[in-house]
Amino acid sequence: MKLPLAGLGVLVTRPAHQSARLCDLLAKQGALPLSFPVLEITGPEDPTALRIVLTHLREFDLAIFVSPNAVNYAKDWIEAAGGLPPELAIAAVGQGSAHELTRLGWPINIVPKGRFDSEGLLAEPRLADVKGQRVVIFRGVGGRELLAEELTRRGATVVYAEVYRRIKPAIDPTELLHHLAWNKVHVAVVTSMEGLHNLYDLMGSAGRDWLCNVRLVVFSSRTAELARELGLRGTILVAKQSSDAAVVETLIQTS
């Protein structure tokens, strides 16, 4: 029986340490994944501010983890600081973050039920009244400010614990361009706005025409909007969830 994605060339742009599972899921459905990491995740350049925040972890009411990377890069820092206080409520922005928290055995109190982003988390009843509460957001350096701004507006005191940073890798696109020349890549999967910016830059003029016409799978409407702003004219598909399985499901449903 023919597999649903048989012969479909899929460009996977996840960081190198996160691409294997998606590539494996795609291959099991007959696709031909090609890994081309457009982001590299590494620890904070100067952890001084992070250490200060963690020494006061017991003073917070709520900890929010914005991504799986936020969970995994926070783990050693939190354990070195004595672990998560049992009275600290924990929120995950998406299912990927929730999965990693569960894997570590950390209890989760709040996860969005529908939209898996900052807006979805902010819509949760538990966050409607946070006046007087102290909130720590585990995230990478930079990123969206919506969570902190809105929780502050609602009366909370918000502090960032920046446990990782994203950098553009020094990667040679020659192999990828070779695949493009032979029409071996039909879809690109890009999971963040920063990743899309990096892919656009890394492709250079030689690959940009292909990028502007290729079918694209993204995790959010904001990334889809950025793609249009950059001049991408191909079909853009927004996965229902921010997960590898959702990428595969999206491709099966639209192939």
Coordinates of C-alpha atoms in Angstrom, one line a residue:
M1 CA 0.0 0.0 0.0
K2 CA 1.3 3.4 -0.9
L3 CA 2.2 5.6 2.0
P4 CA 0.4 9.0 2.2
L5 CA 3.5 11.1 1.8
A6 CA 5.4 8.8 -0.6
G7 CA 8.1 10.7 -2.5
L8 CA 7.4 14.1 -0.9
G9 CA 10.6 16.0 -0.3
V10 CA 10.3 18.0 3.0
L11 CA 12.8 20.6 4.2
V12 CA 13.0 20.4 8.0
T13 CA 14.5 23.6 9.5
R14 CA 14.3 22.7 13.2
P15 CA 17.5 23.0 15.2
A16 CA 19.8 20.0 14.7
H17 CA 19.1 18.5 18.2
Q18 CA 15.3 18.7 17.6
S19 CA 15.0 17.5 14.0
A20 CA 15.4 13.8 14.3
R21 CA 11.9 13.0 15.6
L22 CA 10.1 15.0 12.9
C23 CA 12.3 13.5 10.2
D24 CA 11.5 10.0 11.5
L25 CA 7.8 10.7 11.5
L26 CA 7.9 12.0 8.0
A27 CA 9.9 9.0 6.7
K28 CA 7.5 6.6 8.3
Q29 CA 4.8 8.2 6.1
G30 CA 6.9 7.8 3.0
A31 CA 8.3 11.4 2.8
L32 CA 12.0 12.2 2.1
P33 CA 13.0 14.6 4.8
L34 CA 16.1 16.9 4.4
S35 CA 17.4 18.5 7.6
F36 CA 18.7 22.1 7.2
P37 CA 18.9 23.7 10.7
V38 CA 18.3 27.4 10.6
L39 CA 18.5 28.0 14.3
E40 CA 21.1 26.9 16.9
I41 CA 20.1 26.8 20.5
T42 CA 22.8 27.5 23.2
G43 CA 23.0 28.6 26.8
P44 CA 22.9 32.2 28.0
E45 CA 26.0 34.2 27.2
D46 CA 26.0 35.8 30.7
P47 CA 24.0 33.8 33.3
T48 CA 24.4 36.3 36.1
A49 CA 20.8 37.7 35.9
L50 CA 19.4 34.2 35.6
R51 CA 21.2 33.0 38.8
I52 CA 19.8 36.0 40.7
V53 CA 16.2 35.2 39.6
L54 CA 16.6 31.6 40.6
T55 CA 17.8 32.4 44.1
H56 CA 14.4 34.0 44.6
L57 CA 12.3 31.3 43.0
R58 CA 10.4 30.6 46.2
E59 CA 9.1 34.1 46.2
F60 CA 7.1 33.6 42.9
D61 CA 3.5 32.4 42.6
L62 CA 3.6 31.2 39.0
A63 CA 6.3 30.0 36.6
I64 CA 5.5 30.0 32.8
F65 CA 7.5 28.0 30.3
V66 CA 7.2 29.3 26.8
S67 CA 8.7 26.4 24.8
P68 CA 10.3 22.9 25.1
N69 CA 13.7 24.6 24.9
A70 CA 12.7 26.8 27.9
V71 CA 11.9 23.6 29.9
N72 CA 15.0 21.7 28.9
Y73 CA 17.5 24.5 29.3
A74 CA 16.0 25.6 32.6
K75 CA 16.2 22.1 34.1
D76 CA 19.8 22.0 35.2
W77 CA 19.7 25.7 36.4
I78 CA 16.5 25.0 38.5
E79 CA 17.9 21.8 40.0
A80 CA 21.2 23.5 40.9
A81 CA 19.1 26.2 42.7
G82 CA 17.3 23.6 44.8
G83 CA 14.5 22.5 42.5
L84 CA 11.0 23.9 41.9
P85 CA 9.2 25.0 45.1
P86 CA 6.2 22.7 45.6
E87 CA 3.9 25.6 46.1
L88 CA 4.9 27.2 42.8
A89 CA 2.1 27.0 40.1
I90 CA 3.4 26.0 36.6
A91 CA 2.0 27.0 33.2
A92 CA 3.0 25.8 29.8
V93 CA 2.3 27.9 26.7
G94 CA 1.9 24.9 24.4
Q95 CA 1.7 21.1 24.3
G96 CA 5.4 20.7 23.5
S97 CA 6.3 22.5 26.7
A98 CA 3.7 20.5 28.6
H99 CA 5.1 17.3 27.3
E100 CA 8.7 18.2 28.4
L101 CA 7.4 19.3 31.9
T102 CA 5.6 16.0 32.3
R103 CA 8.6 14.0 31.1
L104 CA 10.6 15.7 33.9
G105 CA 8.0 14.9 36.5
W106 CA 7.1 18.5 37.1
P107 CA 3.4 19.1 37.8
I108 CA 1.5 21.4 35.4
N109 CA -1.3 23.6 36.6
I110 CA -2.2 25.6 33.4
V111 CA -2.1 24.6 29.7
P112 CA -4.2 26.4 27.0
K113 CA -7.1 24.2 25.8
G114 CA -7.4 25.6 22.3
R115 CA -4.9 28.1 21.0
F116 CA -1.4 27.1 21.9
D117 CA 0.4 30.4 22.2
S118 CA 0.6 33.5 24.5
E119 CA -2.9 34.6 23.6
G120 CA -4.2 31.1 24.4
L121 CA -2.5 31.0 27.8
L122 CA -3.7 34.5 28.6
A123 CA -7.3 33.4 27.9
E124 CA -7.1 30.8 30.7
P125 CA -9.4 31.7 33.6
R126 CA -6.5 31.1 36.1
L127 CA -4.7 34.1 34.6
A128 CA -7.7 36.5 34.6
D129 CA -6.9 37.8 38.1
V130 CA -3.2 37.9 38.9
K131 CA -3.2 41.2 40.8
G132 CA -0.4 41.2 43.4
Q133 CA 1.2 37.9 42.1
R134 CA 4.8 37.4 41.1
V135 CA 5.4 35.6 37.8
V136 CA 8.6 34.3 36.4
I137 CA 8.7 33.5 32.6
F138 CA 11.3 31.0 31.5
R139 CA 12.2 31.8 27.9
G140 CA 15.0 32.4 25.5
V141 CA 16.8 35.8 25.1
G142 CA 14.4 38.1 23.3
G143 CA 11.1 36.9 21.9
R144 CA 7.5 38.2 22.3
E145 CA 6.7 40.6 25.1
L146 CA 2.9 40.0 25.1
L147 CA 2.8 37.7 28.1
A148 CA 4.8 40.0 30.3
E149 CA 3.0 43.1 29.1
E150 CA -0.5 41.7 29.6
L151 CA 0.2 40.1 33.0
T152 CA 1.7 43.3 34.2
R153 CA -1.4 45.2 33.0
R154 CA -3.5 42.7 35.0
G155 CA -1.5 43.6 38.1
A156 CA 1.2 41.0 38.3
T157 CA 4.9 41.6 38.8
V158 CA 6.7 39.8 36.0
V159 CA 10.4 38.7 35.8
Y160 CA 12.2 36.9 32.9
A161 CA 14.5 33.9 33.4
E162 CA 16.3 33.7 30.1
V163 CA 17.8 30.2 30.0
Y164 CA 18.9 30.0 26.3
R165 CA 19.6 32.0 23.2
R166 CA 19.0 31.4 19.5
I167 CA 21.7 32.1 17.0
K168 CA 21.9 31.7 13.2
P169 CA 24.2 28.8 12.5
A170 CA 27.0 28.9 10.0
I171 CA 25.7 26.4 7.6
D172 CA 26.6 25.9 3.9
P173 CA 23.5 25.7 1.7
T174 CA 25.3 24.0 -1.2
E175 CA 23.7 20.6 -0.6
L176 CA 20.3 22.1 -0.2
L177 CA 20.6 24.1 -3.4
H178 CA 21.7 20.9 -5.2
H179 CA 18.5 19.2 -4.0
L180 CA 16.4 22.2 -5.2
A181 CA 18.1 22.1 -8.6
W182 CA 16.9 18.5 -9.1
N183 CA 13.4 19.4 -7.7
K184 CA 13.8 17.1 -4.7
V185 CA 12.2 19.4 -2.1
H186 CA 8.5 20.2 -2.3
V187 CA 7.6 21.5 1.1
A188 CA 9.4 23.5 3.8
V189 CA 8.6 23.3 7.5
V190 CA 9.5 26.4 9.5
T191 CA 8.5 26.5 13.2
S192 CA 9.3 30.1 14.2
M193 CA 9.5 33.6 12.9
E194 CA 13.2 33.9 13.7
G195 CA 13.7 30.6 11.8
L196 CA 11.9 32.0 8.8
H197 CA 14.1 35.1 8.8
N198 CA 17.2 32.9 9.0
L199 CA 16.1 30.6 6.2
Y200 CA 15.4 33.6 4.0
D201 CA 18.9 34.9 4.7
L202 CA 20.7 31.6 4.4
M203 CA 19.1 30.7 1.1
G204 CA 20.7 33.7 -0.6
S205 CA 19.7 34.8 -4.1
A206 CA 20.3 31.4 -5.5
G207 CA 17.5 29.7 -3.5
R208 CA 15.2 32.6 -2.7
D209 CA 13.1 32.2 -5.8
W210 CA 12.4 28.6 -4.8
L211 CA 11.5 29.7 -1.2
C212 CA 9.1 32.4 -2.5
N213 CA 7.1 29.7 -4.3
V214 CA 7.4 26.6 -2.2
R215 CA 4.6 25.2 0.0
L216 CA 5.2 26.1 3.6
V217 CA 4.1 24.6 6.9
V218 CA 4.3 26.9 9.9
F219 CA 3.1 26.8 13.6
S220 CA 1.4 30.2 13.8
S221 CA -0.6 32.8 11.8
R222 CA 2.1 35.3 12.8
T223 CA 4.7 33.3 11.0
A224 CA 2.4 33.0 8.0
E225 CA 2.0 36.8 8.0
L226 CA 5.8 37.3 8.1
A227 CA 6.1 34.9 5.1
R228 CA 3.8 37.1 3.0
E229 CA 5.7 40.2 4.1
L230 CA 9.0 38.6 2.9
G231 CA 7.4 37.9 -0.5
L232 CA 6.6 34.2 -0.2
R233 CA 3.7 33.5 -2.6
G234 CA 3.2 29.8 -2.3
T235 CA 0.6 27.9 -0.2
I236 CA 1.1 28.5 3.5
L237 CA -0.4 25.9 5.9
V238 CA -0.7 26.6 9.6
A239 CA -0.5 23.4 11.7
K240 CA -3.3 23.0 14.3
Q241 CA -0.8 22.5 17.1
S242 CA 2.9 23.3 17.6
S243 CA 4.1 19.7 17.4
D244 CA 5.9 17.3 15.0
A245 CA 2.8 15.1 14.8
A246 CA 0.7 18.1 13.7
V247 CA 3.1 18.9 10.9
V248 CA 2.8 15.3 9.6
E249 CA -1.0 15.4 9.9
T250 CA -1.2 18.7 8.1
L251 CA 0.9 17.4 5.2
I252 CA -1.2 14.2 5.0
Q253 CA -4.5 16.1 4.9
T254 CA -3.3 18.5 2.2
S255 CA -1.3 16.1 -0.1

